[in-house]
Amino acid sequence: MELNDYYSELIHQILEEASDWDSDGSNPFSYKENAFTSIVLNKLTSGGVLESPTVCYHEFMKGNLLSKVNAYCLPDEDSRLDLVITDYHASDEIQKITLADIDKRFSQAIRFLEVALINGQDSVDPASPQFSMMRQINEVKNNIDRVNIILISNAVSVVRKDVISQRELGDITVYQEVWDLERLRRYDSGISIQEAIKIDFDEGIPCVTHNSSTHGYQTSVAILPGQILHDLYDKYGSRLLELNVRSYLQARGKINAGILETILTDPQRFLTYNNGITVVAEAIEFNQDKTKILSLTGMQIVNGGQTTASIHRAVKHSKSLVSDVFVQAKITIVPMEEFDDVVPLISRYSNAQNKVSDVDLGANNPFQIGFERVSKRIWVPGETSQWFYERARARYETERSKELTAPRKAKFDSKYPKSQKLVKEDIARCCNIWNGLPQIVSKGGQKNFIRFMESLPKDIGKDWEPSVDEYKSYIAKAILYREVASIAKIVHKIPAFRVYVVNYTAALLVEKSARRIDLAEIWNKQGLNVETRDQVIDWMPKIRELMLKIAGSREPSTVFKEDSCWREMKDQTNDWKFTKGLNDTLTSVASGVYVGDVETENNIARCLQHSPQDWFNVAQWGNKSGLLEPWQCGVANTLSSYALQNWAKKPSEKQASHGVKMYDLYRKNNGE
C-alpha cells in the first residue's frame, strides 16, 4: 500500500477509535492522540515489541519544561520499563518529523521518567490512572536497569535509523526508538519491523568455517566470550531473540536454574556443561584467511535464548563476573529471502538445552497451515462470503493487492470483508477465553499465543485439518469475543481497562454456561442471540466494578493478569444466574439422563470437561490427603472410567453434583 493511502486509512481508523477516548481538557486533540496511541500499541503488542501496554496520557510541567508520556508497560518477567510517547499531528496531509523534534519528544519522556522515579505520584490525583502509573513505576524502580522509550508518530521521520540513541540515567540505561508512519506502514505490509542488527567484533572471534557454501548457506562454529553475549543482550534485548521464543522466563525451570548455578559457582566449566547457542545471520564478514569472524549482519539467536538471558541476569542481578564464561555458537548464514522458511526449521532441529516446540514456529505450525486450508473452503451461511484467516502478517493486504482493478478489489472485499479477517492471535485469544483463561489473555499477544499453542494436541501432523464443525466452532468463539468487545466499546463506552473487562466478561459468560453456549447457533447467525447480548450488557458494568474492587489499591492492569484475580472473580460471582431466556438457549449435554434443572445440566457439563487422568488425580489426591471420604474417591474413579469410554455413559445427577464439588476442592487445594 502506498504511503498516502496508508495514511488515509490510518486517519479513518483514528476517527473510528476516537469516540472511545474523551479529551482530558488540557489538550483538545488528546482523544485523537489516545486513539492513535491505542491503534499503534495493538500493532506493537501483536508484533511482540511490547507486552500488555496501558494507554495513560500524562502531561505536566517540570519547571519551565514539558514532561509527557502516553503509555507504559512493565513486562512481567524482565527488569525493564517501556514508555511510549506520541507525536501526533491533526492534519490531512502527511507531516515530517526532524531530529530536533525527535530529541524534544524523548527529552519530554525523560523528564517524566525522572519525576516518576522520585515519588511522582505525590503530585497526582490518587483516583486517577496517572497516579496508578506513577506509583507502579516508583514501586519497581530498584528492579529496573533498562528503560525503552518508544516514540510513535503519524509523521514521517527524516532520520533514517529506527534506533536513535541510548543514554544513561543513573544506573539505568535508556534506549530510544522511533516508530514513524513509514515504519508502521512497513509493519502492516509484512516487511521487517526492525533494522538488521549488525555486530562488529573489534578483535574478531576465532572460528572454524565449513568452506563450501550451498544455496547461500554457510556454517561456522565459534566460541563466544560470555561478556560479549551479555553486552549484546544488554544493548538489543529481545531483538536478538526475534525469531526465537521471546518469553525467556525467570529462572524457574531446572534448566534455567542450572545455567545460573553454573555461572555463579563454576563458570570455568560452563562451556563443558552447556550445549551452546544457535545463531542465524544474513551476512558474515571474515578476516582474510577465514579464521576469525569480524562482523555479523542480521544476527538472531534462534536457540539458546535461555543461555543468553541467564548470562545477562547473572551480571545484572547477581553481580557475577562472566570473564571465565564461554559459549559455543553455531552460526549459519541464511539468505534473507529464505529466513521465514528456513529459520524455523533450524530452530526446530537445533540440539539445544530445550527442544524448541512447534509453538516457536508460529505461522508455519501445522495447526496454522491446516486451519488456513479449511478457511478457504468454508462459506458463511448464505454462501455470500468467507472468513479470511491471516496466519502470516499482512497476507490479507498482500492477497488484496493482487487484484489490480477496482472491480476485482470490490469482488475480493465482498468475498472477504475486513470484518471477517482473523489473525492467529485472534484464534488464540478466543480459545483461551473459552478455556477459562482471561488472566492469560490479559497478558498480551505473545504469552497468550504461546499458551494456546502449548494446549494443542501433540500429535498434530503436517496434514492435519480441523473438521468442518471444529472450524465453525473456532469462528463462533471469535464472534462471541468480538461481540462482547463491541458491547464494551459501543454500548458501555468503557475507556479504561476495556480489554481486561472484555476478557473477564466473555470468560465469565462461558464459565457460567458450563461451556453450553450454542456455538452452532452463533455460526449460523454470525452473531449472538438477543438473550446472550442482553446478559452481557447487564453484567459488564458489574464485572468492571468487581474487577476494580478486587484490585483494590494495587495496579489494576497487573492484578488482572494474575490467576488469583480470576479465582476471586469466580468466587464472588458464585450466586450470579443467567436469565431464563438465556438458559433456554443453551445446549444440552445430558443425553439419556433426566434433567430437572439448569444446575444439573451445568454440573454434568463440567464433569465432562475433565479427562480420565484428571478424575484419577482427584481420587488419588483425596485418598492421600484424607480430604475426601472413601465413597467420594470411588465416585471420582467412576467418573474417570466414564471419561475413558469417551463419556458414552454420562454421570447421574448425584454423581455430577458430587463430582463438581470434589473437583472444586481439589483445584483450590492444589493452587489451580
XYZ file of C-alpha atoms in Angstrom:
672
model
C 0.000 0.000 0.000
C 1.313 3.452 -0.919
C 2.113 5.781 1.975
C -0.646 8.290 1.155
C -3.257 5.522 1.007
C -1.943 4.066 4.246
C -2.179 7.468 5.941
C -5.769 7.971 4.760
C -6.756 4.578 6.136
C -4.989 5.327 9.428
C -6.857 8.643 9.785
C -10.127 6.756 9.236
C -9.178 4.242 11.964
C -8.293 7.075 14.348
C -11.668 8.742 13.831
C -13.453 5.433 14.490
C -11.395 4.782 17.623
C -11.505 8.379 18.898
C -15.124 8.111 20.043
C -13.886 5.905 22.898
C -11.458 8.493 24.243
C -12.537 11.707 25.911
C -10.231 14.697 25.848
C -8.597 15.282 29.222
C -9.227 19.001 28.867
C -5.579 20.075 28.725
C -5.268 19.128 25.075
C -8.310 19.335 22.778
C -6.730 16.744 20.472
C -5.828 14.255 23.223
C -8.749 11.974 22.376
C -7.398 11.520 18.840
C -3.892 11.178 20.194
C -5.088 8.477 22.597
C -6.868 6.739 19.746
C -3.738 6.782 17.595
C -1.680 5.559 20.542
C -4.106 2.696 21.163
C -4.071 1.631 17.495
C -0.267 1.555 17.346
C 0.067 -0.224 20.694
C -2.134 -3.021 19.384
C 0.282 -3.420 16.474
C 3.383 -3.362 18.693
C 1.824 -5.866 21.078
C 0.954 -8.245 18.235
C 4.500 -7.884 16.917
C 5.996 -8.743 20.310
C 7.601 -5.319 20.718
C 5.512 -4.511 23.803
C 3.776 -6.663 26.392
C 0.321 -5.560 27.555
C 0.900 -1.793 27.454
C -1.535 0.638 29.083
C -2.549 3.918 27.447
C -2.156 6.663 30.053
C -1.895 10.207 28.696
C 0.022 12.377 31.176
C 1.398 15.843 30.534
C 2.761 18.287 33.118
C 5.407 20.969 33.578
C 8.719 20.241 35.248
C 9.988 23.710 35.926
C 9.544 25.545 32.646
C 9.793 22.393 30.544
C 7.092 19.986 29.395
C 7.075 16.385 30.626
C 4.940 13.849 28.838
C 4.127 10.183 28.359
C 1.281 8.418 26.530
C 1.580 4.777 27.609
C 3.691 2.424 29.667
C 4.225 -1.221 30.436
C 6.264 -3.261 32.859
C 6.900 -6.716 31.361
C 6.128 -9.409 33.914
C 9.453 -11.149 33.703
C 12.033 -8.565 32.767
C 13.950 -5.829 34.542
C 12.820 -3.094 32.193
C 10.231 -0.388 31.817
C 8.719 0.551 28.457
C 7.461 4.099 27.951
C 5.618 5.337 24.877
C 5.460 8.978 23.867
C 3.254 10.034 20.970
C 3.938 12.657 18.338
C 0.501 13.180 16.815
C -0.353 15.611 14.022
C -4.002 16.505 13.415
C -3.551 17.078 9.707
C -4.994 15.757 6.467
C -1.523 15.934 4.948
C 1.461 13.789 5.920
C 3.867 15.763 8.091
C 7.597 15.310 8.700
C 9.407 14.918 11.996
C 13.004 16.117 12.265
C 15.847 15.035 14.513
C 15.235 18.138 16.636
C 11.570 17.157 17.015
C 12.562 13.619 17.957
C 15.060 14.830 20.558
C 12.412 17.147 22.037
C 9.923 14.310 22.437
C 12.495 11.991 24.001
C 13.503 14.759 26.429
C 9.856 15.128 27.484
C 9.683 11.401 28.217
C 12.994 11.509 30.118
C 11.660 14.294 32.336
C 8.548 12.228 33.010
C 10.761 9.278 33.965
C 12.849 11.380 36.346
C 9.708 12.558 38.148
C 8.148 9.077 38.220
C 11.267 7.618 39.855
C 11.107 10.078 42.773
C 7.571 9.666 44.120
C 5.901 11.412 41.193
C 2.520 10.117 42.330
C 2.519 12.640 45.178
C 1.506 15.390 42.753
C -1.288 13.416 41.053
C -4.909 12.775 41.998
C -4.937 9.388 43.824
C -8.116 8.409 41.974
C -6.566 8.914 38.545
C -4.903 6.321 36.284
C -1.863 8.622 36.196
C -1.427 8.083 39.942
C -1.559 4.328 39.431
C 1.062 4.543 36.664
C 3.403 6.749 38.685
C 3.084 4.586 41.769
C 3.702 1.351 39.907
C 6.860 2.711 38.275
C 8.116 4.022 41.590
C 7.473 0.698 43.334
C 9.672 -1.243 40.912
C 12.369 1.380 40.346
C 15.006 -0.613 42.229
C 14.459 -3.597 39.921
C 14.735 -1.635 36.676
C 18.042 -1.496 34.834
C 16.715 -0.696 31.357
C 14.107 1.716 30.018
C 12.900 1.597 26.425
C 11.353 4.854 25.246
C 9.386 4.349 22.059
C 8.341 7.397 20.090
C 5.345 6.751 17.850
C 4.349 9.281 15.227
C 1.902 9.678 12.371
C 4.539 11.806 10.657
C 7.457 10.605 8.540
C 10.863 10.807 10.191
C 13.651 12.427 8.190
C 16.087 10.327 10.244
C 16.785 7.004 8.574
C 17.571 4.849 11.605
C 14.810 3.387 13.747
C 17.020 3.195 16.851
C 18.264 6.712 17.523
C 20.421 6.529 20.624
C 20.911 5.402 24.161
C 21.814 7.280 27.303
C 22.464 6.617 30.967
C 20.189 7.816 33.757
C 21.989 6.878 36.955
C 22.207 3.071 36.946
C 19.539 2.818 34.256
C 20.302 2.510 30.558
C 17.730 4.318 28.427
C 17.180 3.189 24.832
C 15.282 5.390 22.392
C 13.429 4.046 19.380
C 11.213 5.614 16.720
C 8.125 4.181 15.038
C 7.135 6.715 12.420
C 4.445 6.493 9.742
C 6.734 4.754 7.254
C 7.829 2.130 9.742
C 4.221 1.443 10.698
C 3.371 1.042 7.027
C 6.255 -1.422 6.633
C 4.981 -3.415 9.579
C 1.401 -3.584 8.259
C 2.760 -4.572 4.843
C 4.567 -7.570 6.315
C 8.030 -6.025 5.912
C 10.636 -6.437 8.653
C 9.882 -4.147 11.572
C 13.496 -3.839 12.700
C 16.690 -2.697 11.131
C 19.016 -5.664 10.758
C 21.310 -5.852 13.778
C 24.940 -5.513 12.743
C 27.524 -6.675 15.257
C 31.193 -5.684 14.882
C 33.726 -7.770 16.791
C 36.713 -5.472 17.299
C 39.303 -8.189 17.783
C 37.483 -10.838 15.806
C 36.035 -14.111 17.093
C 38.112 -17.240 16.313
C 36.059 -19.721 14.306
C 36.059 -22.840 12.170
C 34.097 -22.495 8.926
C 32.742 -25.024 6.502
C 34.400 -23.843 3.297
C 31.718 -24.793 0.772
C 28.564 -22.736 0.503
C 25.416 -24.446 -0.831
C 22.457 -22.338 -1.934
C 23.778 -19.386 0.036
C 24.074 -21.266 3.361
C 27.346 -21.205 5.250
C 28.038 -22.509 8.738
C 30.740 -21.577 11.228
C 31.452 -22.704 14.780
C 32.886 -20.235 17.274
C 33.475 -19.843 20.998
C 31.882 -16.624 22.248
C 33.006 -14.960 25.486
C 30.138 -14.644 27.951
C 30.827 -10.923 28.256
C 30.051 -10.409 24.568
C 26.711 -12.208 24.903
C 25.921 -10.127 27.984
C 26.735 -6.880 26.189
C 24.694 -7.837 23.114
C 21.635 -8.756 25.161
C 22.072 -5.639 27.294
C 22.025 -3.487 24.167
C 19.483 -5.242 21.976
C 17.363 -7.233 24.429
C 14.628 -9.353 22.865
C 15.505 -8.087 19.368
C 18.246 -10.728 19.429
C 15.578 -13.379 20.020
C 13.102 -12.108 17.450
C 12.859 -15.474 15.715
C 13.029 -17.471 18.913
C 10.565 -17.760 21.768
C 10.701 -14.229 23.142
C 9.386 -15.058 26.569
C 12.510 -16.023 28.466
C 11.013 -16.590 31.872
C 12.686 -16.102 35.202
C 14.944 -18.914 36.338
C 12.043 -21.167 37.317
C 12.769 -24.363 35.432
C 15.540 -26.788 36.264
C 17.468 -25.891 33.134
C 17.435 -22.129 33.717
C 18.334 -22.612 37.372
C 21.157 -24.948 36.332
C 22.539 -22.385 33.895
C 22.587 -19.717 36.595
C 24.108 -22.083 39.132
C 26.964 -22.951 36.800
C 27.657 -19.271 36.021
C 27.693 -18.354 39.695
C 29.629 -21.290 41.137
C 31.622 -22.952 38.372
C 31.962 -20.560 35.416
C 35.094 -22.295 34.047
C 33.014 -25.383 33.292
C 30.145 -23.545 31.615
C 31.446 -24.389 28.150
C 31.676 -28.067 29.141
C 28.172 -28.309 30.572
C 26.239 -26.080 28.187
C 25.117 -27.120 24.709
C 25.652 -23.644 23.312
C 23.554 -21.410 21.129
C 22.391 -21.451 17.515
C 22.671 -18.221 15.566
C 21.456 -17.217 12.110
C 22.504 -14.115 10.198
C 22.022 -12.528 6.804
C 25.724 -11.822 6.218
C 29.103 -12.529 7.765
C 32.487 -10.873 7.379
C 35.719 -12.816 7.988
C 39.361 -11.892 8.162
C 41.449 -12.817 5.128
C 42.042 -16.472 5.988
C 38.565 -17.010 7.469
C 39.875 -17.866 10.915
C 38.046 -15.008 12.621
C 34.564 -13.502 12.367
C 34.775 -9.720 12.130
C 31.067 -8.887 11.886
C 27.551 -10.334 11.615
C 24.572 -8.630 9.991
C 21.017 -9.584 10.855
C 22.124 -11.678 13.826
C 19.367 -13.675 15.547
C 19.623 -16.267 18.319
C 17.147 -18.992 17.331
C 18.097 -21.448 20.064
C 19.827 -20.592 23.286
C 17.757 -17.655 24.446
C 17.795 -19.087 27.971
C 21.573 -19.269 27.958
C 21.939 -15.689 26.737
C 19.392 -14.179 29.099
C 20.759 -16.194 32.047
C 24.231 -14.757 31.478
C 22.717 -11.275 31.365
C 20.697 -11.938 34.505
C 23.733 -13.255 36.378
C 25.595 -9.999 35.780
C 22.674 -7.649 36.395
C 21.129 -9.265 39.429
C 23.805 -11.439 40.987
C 26.715 -9.113 40.163
C 28.549 -12.119 38.817
C 31.641 -11.750 36.657
C 31.441 -13.692 33.420
C 35.048 -13.323 32.281
C 35.503 -17.090 32.676
C 32.248 -17.979 30.868
C 32.446 -19.101 27.243
C 29.660 -20.359 24.994
C 29.791 -22.473 21.870
C 27.944 -20.879 18.937
C 26.881 -22.451 15.654
C 26.415 -19.617 13.173
C 24.561 -20.164 9.892
C 24.225 -17.609 7.128
C 20.750 -17.780 5.554
C 19.696 -15.734 2.504
C 17.286 -13.032 3.630
C 14.515 -14.176 1.281
C 14.563 -17.660 2.870
C 14.510 -16.587 6.529
C 10.798 -17.277 7.102
C 11.017 -20.835 5.738
C 14.470 -21.979 6.826
C 14.988 -20.384 10.236
C 12.033 -22.148 11.935
C 13.464 -25.480 10.764
C 16.901 -24.617 12.162
C 15.171 -23.662 15.390
C 13.246 -26.954 15.426
C 16.189 -29.239 14.801
C 18.909 -27.438 16.771
C 20.321 -29.595 19.531
C 19.992 -27.019 22.310
C 19.112 -27.294 26.009
C 15.375 -27.283 25.445
C 13.878 -28.768 22.313
C 12.068 -25.939 20.598
C 8.459 -26.932 20.133
C 6.148 -26.088 17.269
C 4.900 -23.181 19.384
C 8.001 -21.332 18.233
C 7.233 -21.847 14.568
C 4.202 -19.565 14.607
C 2.684 -19.257 11.166
C 4.415 -22.418 9.926
C 2.878 -24.638 12.594
C 0.742 -27.494 11.127
C -2.297 -26.194 13.038
C -1.990 -22.793 11.391
C -1.489 -24.245 7.911
C -4.366 -26.726 8.259
C -6.717 -24.096 9.653
C -5.913 -21.767 6.760
C -6.607 -24.530 4.204
C -10.060 -25.195 5.620
C -10.870 -21.475 5.853
C -10.531 -21.230 2.073
C -13.218 -23.880 1.560
C -15.951 -22.889 4.030
C -18.511 -20.187 3.256
C -20.667 -18.455 5.836
C -24.400 -19.308 5.794
C -25.932 -17.870 2.649
C -22.760 -18.581 0.651
C -22.052 -14.863 0.260
C -18.648 -14.544 1.926
C -15.841 -16.324 3.735
C -13.659 -15.689 6.745
C -10.069 -14.844 5.842
C -7.505 -16.457 8.132
C -4.296 -14.475 8.155
C -1.758 -16.935 9.525
C 1.128 -14.726 8.358
C 1.184 -10.991 8.929
C -0.089 -8.765 6.098
C -1.288 -11.711 3.967
C -4.757 -10.169 3.670
C -3.394 -6.958 2.145
C -0.962 -8.934 0.001
C -3.769 -11.025 -1.475
C -5.961 -7.971 -1.946
C -3.175 -6.075 -3.728
C -3.029 -8.834 -6.357
C -6.450 -7.718 -7.559
C -5.308 -4.976 -9.912
C -8.605 -3.381 -10.938
C -11.275 -1.679 -8.840
C -13.984 -4.240 -9.769
C -11.701 -7.128 -8.797
C -10.836 -5.424 -5.499
C -14.540 -4.906 -4.835
C -15.145 -8.606 -5.510
C -12.344 -9.523 -3.076
C -13.818 -7.207 -0.424
C -17.228 -8.790 -0.917
C -15.858 -12.307 -0.589
C -13.548 -11.436 2.321
C -14.972 -8.443 4.234
C -12.402 -6.864 6.501
C -14.725 -7.542 9.428
C -14.248 -11.260 8.680
C -10.466 -11.224 8.844
C -8.894 -13.251 11.646
C -5.229 -13.339 12.646
C -3.692 -16.235 14.524
C -3.635 -14.211 17.745
C -7.427 -13.830 17.472
C -7.894 -17.596 17.498
C -5.527 -17.935 20.457
C -7.399 -15.236 22.363
C -10.919 -16.565 21.863
C -9.904 -20.175 22.568
C -8.104 -19.261 25.786
C -11.165 -17.269 26.843
C -13.334 -20.326 26.113
C -10.949 -22.452 28.183
C -11.284 -20.122 31.175
C -8.002 -18.223 30.969
C -8.860 -14.488 30.907
C -5.809 -13.742 33.054
C -3.548 -15.306 30.416
C -5.287 -13.451 27.586
C -4.774 -10.239 29.572
C -1.015 -10.761 29.440
C -0.995 -9.890 25.761
C -0.396 -11.417 22.368
C 2.825 -13.392 22.757
C 2.149 -15.138 26.059
C -1.447 -15.735 25.098
C -0.430 -17.240 21.759
C 2.234 -19.477 23.295
C -0.238 -20.778 25.903
C -2.745 -21.608 23.169
C -0.178 -23.413 21.015
C 1.007 -25.412 24.026
C -2.589 -26.532 24.623
C -2.929 -28.100 21.169
C -2.700 -31.885 20.817
C 0.893 -33.020 20.433
C 0.104 -35.368 17.545
C -0.979 -32.704 15.037
C 0.856 -33.621 11.838
C 1.559 -31.757 8.639
C -1.672 -32.989 7.009
C -3.892 -32.075 9.963
C -7.066 -30.097 9.345
C -9.952 -29.203 11.643
C -13.249 -30.836 10.761
C -15.912 -28.547 9.323
C -17.721 -28.456 12.682
C -14.471 -27.735 14.531
C -13.668 -24.907 12.146
C -17.123 -23.399 12.619
C -16.786 -23.637 16.405
C -13.471 -21.745 16.287
C -15.082 -18.970 14.247
C -18.095 -18.909 16.594
C -15.791 -18.405 19.586
C -14.160 -15.500 17.759
C -17.574 -13.982 17.008
C -18.556 -14.343 20.672
C -15.449 -12.480 21.813
C -15.838 -9.746 19.190
C -19.461 -9.125 20.097
C -18.578 -8.777 23.783
C -15.841 -6.330 22.771
C -18.332 -4.415 20.641
C -20.721 -4.074 23.599
C -17.886 -2.715 25.743
C -16.994 -0.184 23.077
C -20.351 0.909 21.668
C -22.918 0.264 24.413
C -20.957 0.974 27.591
C -18.111 3.008 26.049
C -15.667 1.720 28.631
C -12.424 3.724 28.240
C -10.067 2.491 30.979
C -9.127 -1.199 31.242
C -11.624 -2.060 28.499
C -9.723 -5.037 27.086
C -9.492 -6.597 30.556
C -13.207 -6.098 31.165
C -13.948 -7.748 27.810
C -11.694 -10.700 28.670
C -13.310 -11.304 32.055
C -16.873 -10.711 30.854
C -16.524 -13.179 27.981
C -14.795 -15.755 30.212
C -17.411 -15.454 32.953
C -20.183 -15.877 30.396
C -18.568 -19.097 29.180
C -17.881 -20.282 32.738
C -21.443 -19.681 33.931
C -22.826 -21.547 30.919
C -20.561 -24.532 31.655
C -19.480 -24.057 28.011
C -23.004 -24.860 26.831
C -23.302 -21.730 24.706
C -24.636 -22.878 21.354
C -21.683 -22.302 19.017
C -23.597 -23.755 16.067
C -26.260 -21.092 16.531
C -23.609 -18.345 16.666
C -22.099 -19.650 13.414
C -25.494 -19.778 11.718
C -26.427 -16.273 12.865
C -22.854 -14.965 12.524
C -23.644 -13.205 15.773
C -25.088 -13.581 19.267
C -28.744 -14.061 20.074
C -30.641 -11.310 21.888
C -30.669 -13.221 25.183
C -26.880 -13.505 25.301
C -26.348 -9.872 24.302
C -28.763 -8.676 26.988
C -26.965 -10.741 29.620
C -23.581 -9.301 28.612
C -24.974 -5.749 28.621
C -26.378 -6.288 32.122
C -23.284 -7.940 33.601
C -20.475 -5.903 32.074
C -20.613 -2.802 34.338
C -20.925 -5.042 37.402
C -17.927 -7.101 36.289
C -15.845 -3.954 35.773
C -16.804 -2.691 39.236
C -15.948 -6.049 40.785
C -12.590 -6.215 38.974
C -11.579 -2.805 40.340
C -12.728 -3.875 43.805
C -10.540 -6.990 43.577
C -7.582 -4.842 42.503
C -8.089 -2.526 45.471
C -5.103 -0.237 45.963
C -2.906 -2.312 43.652
C -2.267 -1.511 39.992
C -5.346 -2.957 38.204
C -3.604 -3.916 34.956
C -1.169 -6.023 36.994
C -3.840 -7.676 39.136
C -5.948 -8.606 36.100
C -3.092 -10.793 34.810
C -2.935 -12.892 37.977
C -4.553 -16.293 38.481
C -5.849 -15.109 41.850
C -7.953 -12.399 40.179
C -9.841 -14.947 38.077
C -10.306 -17.255 41.064
C -11.705 -14.416 43.157
C -13.951 -13.285 40.320
C -15.493 -16.771 40.105
C -15.878 -16.985 43.886
C -17.564 -13.586 44.174
C -19.972 -14.291 41.324
C -20.877 -17.754 42.540
C -24.542 -16.788 43.014
C -24.932 -14.984 39.675
C -27.548 -16.614 37.468
C -28.490 -16.364 33.822
C -31.929 -15.177 32.793
C -34.421 -17.928 31.988
C -34.397 -16.767 28.374
C -30.642 -17.334 28.076
C -30.791 -20.663 29.909
C -33.329 -21.863 27.365
C -30.849 -21.243 24.522
C -28.035 -23.361 25.996
C -27.226 -26.779 24.560
C -27.901 -29.982 26.475
C -25.144 -32.451 27.305
C -27.180 -34.816 29.451
C -28.324 -37.260 26.820
C -30.058 -40.245 28.391
C -30.265 -38.566 31.798
C -33.370 -36.972 33.270
C -32.553 -33.332 33.912
C -34.670 -31.367 36.304
C -32.895 -28.008 36.184
C -30.098 -25.881 34.737
C -27.733 -26.587 37.633
C -27.760 -30.301 36.907
C -27.064 -29.693 33.223
C -24.148 -27.449 34.201
C -22.765 -29.978 36.671
C -22.824 -32.753 34.072
C -21.216 -30.460 31.504
C -18.451 -29.504 33.946
C -17.704 -33.139 34.716
C -17.399 -33.861 31.005
C -14.742 -31.163 30.627
C -12.168 -33.179 32.601
C -10.034 -36.051 31.349
C -9.705 -39.593 32.743
C -6.356 -38.544 34.236
C -7.953 -35.510 35.903
C -10.517 -37.656 37.716
C -7.900 -40.256 38.603
C -5.781 -37.473 40.115
C -8.743 -36.300 42.185
C -9.242 -39.803 43.554
C -5.544 -40.246 44.362
C -5.295 -36.817 45.987
C -8.478 -37.349 48.003
C -7.252 -40.697 49.295
C -3.772 -39.429 50.155
C -4.843 -36.133 51.740
C -7.824 -37.567 53.591
C -9.925 -34.613 52.449
C -12.313 -36.890 50.559
C -14.330 -39.750 52.001
C -13.678 -43.209 50.522
C -17.052 -43.121 48.760
C -16.119 -39.775 47.175
C -12.868 -41.244 45.876
C -14.989 -44.044 44.441
C -17.158 -41.516 42.597
C -14.021 -39.867 41.169
C -12.750 -43.254 39.981
C -16.140 -43.974 38.389
C -16.023 -40.644 36.542
C -12.503 -41.495 35.387
C -13.791 -44.772 33.920
C -16.688 -42.935 32.182
C -14.182 -40.494 30.694
C -12.041 -43.400 29.448
C -15.090 -44.553 27.477
C -15.375 -41.067 25.963
C -18.413 -40.384 28.168
C -20.596 -42.923 26.376
C -22.302 -43.064 29.758
C -22.999 -39.705 31.371
C -22.772 -39.002 35.120
C -26.017 -39.201 37.042
C -27.435 -36.120 38.699
C -25.883 -37.064 42.068
C -22.550 -38.142 40.569
C -22.278 -34.849 38.706
C -23.146 -32.819 41.797
C -20.550 -34.634 43.922
C -18.015 -34.501 41.087
C -18.169 -30.713 40.705
C -17.761 -30.178 44.447
C -14.836 -32.617 44.645
C -13.039 -31.106 41.675
C -13.505 -27.622 43.110
C -11.955 -28.765 46.401
C -9.112 -30.473 44.547
C -8.485 -27.339 42.456
C -8.385 -24.990 45.454
C -6.042 -27.252 47.426
C -3.665 -27.635 44.510
C -3.448 -23.963 43.560
C -5.195 -24.339 40.202
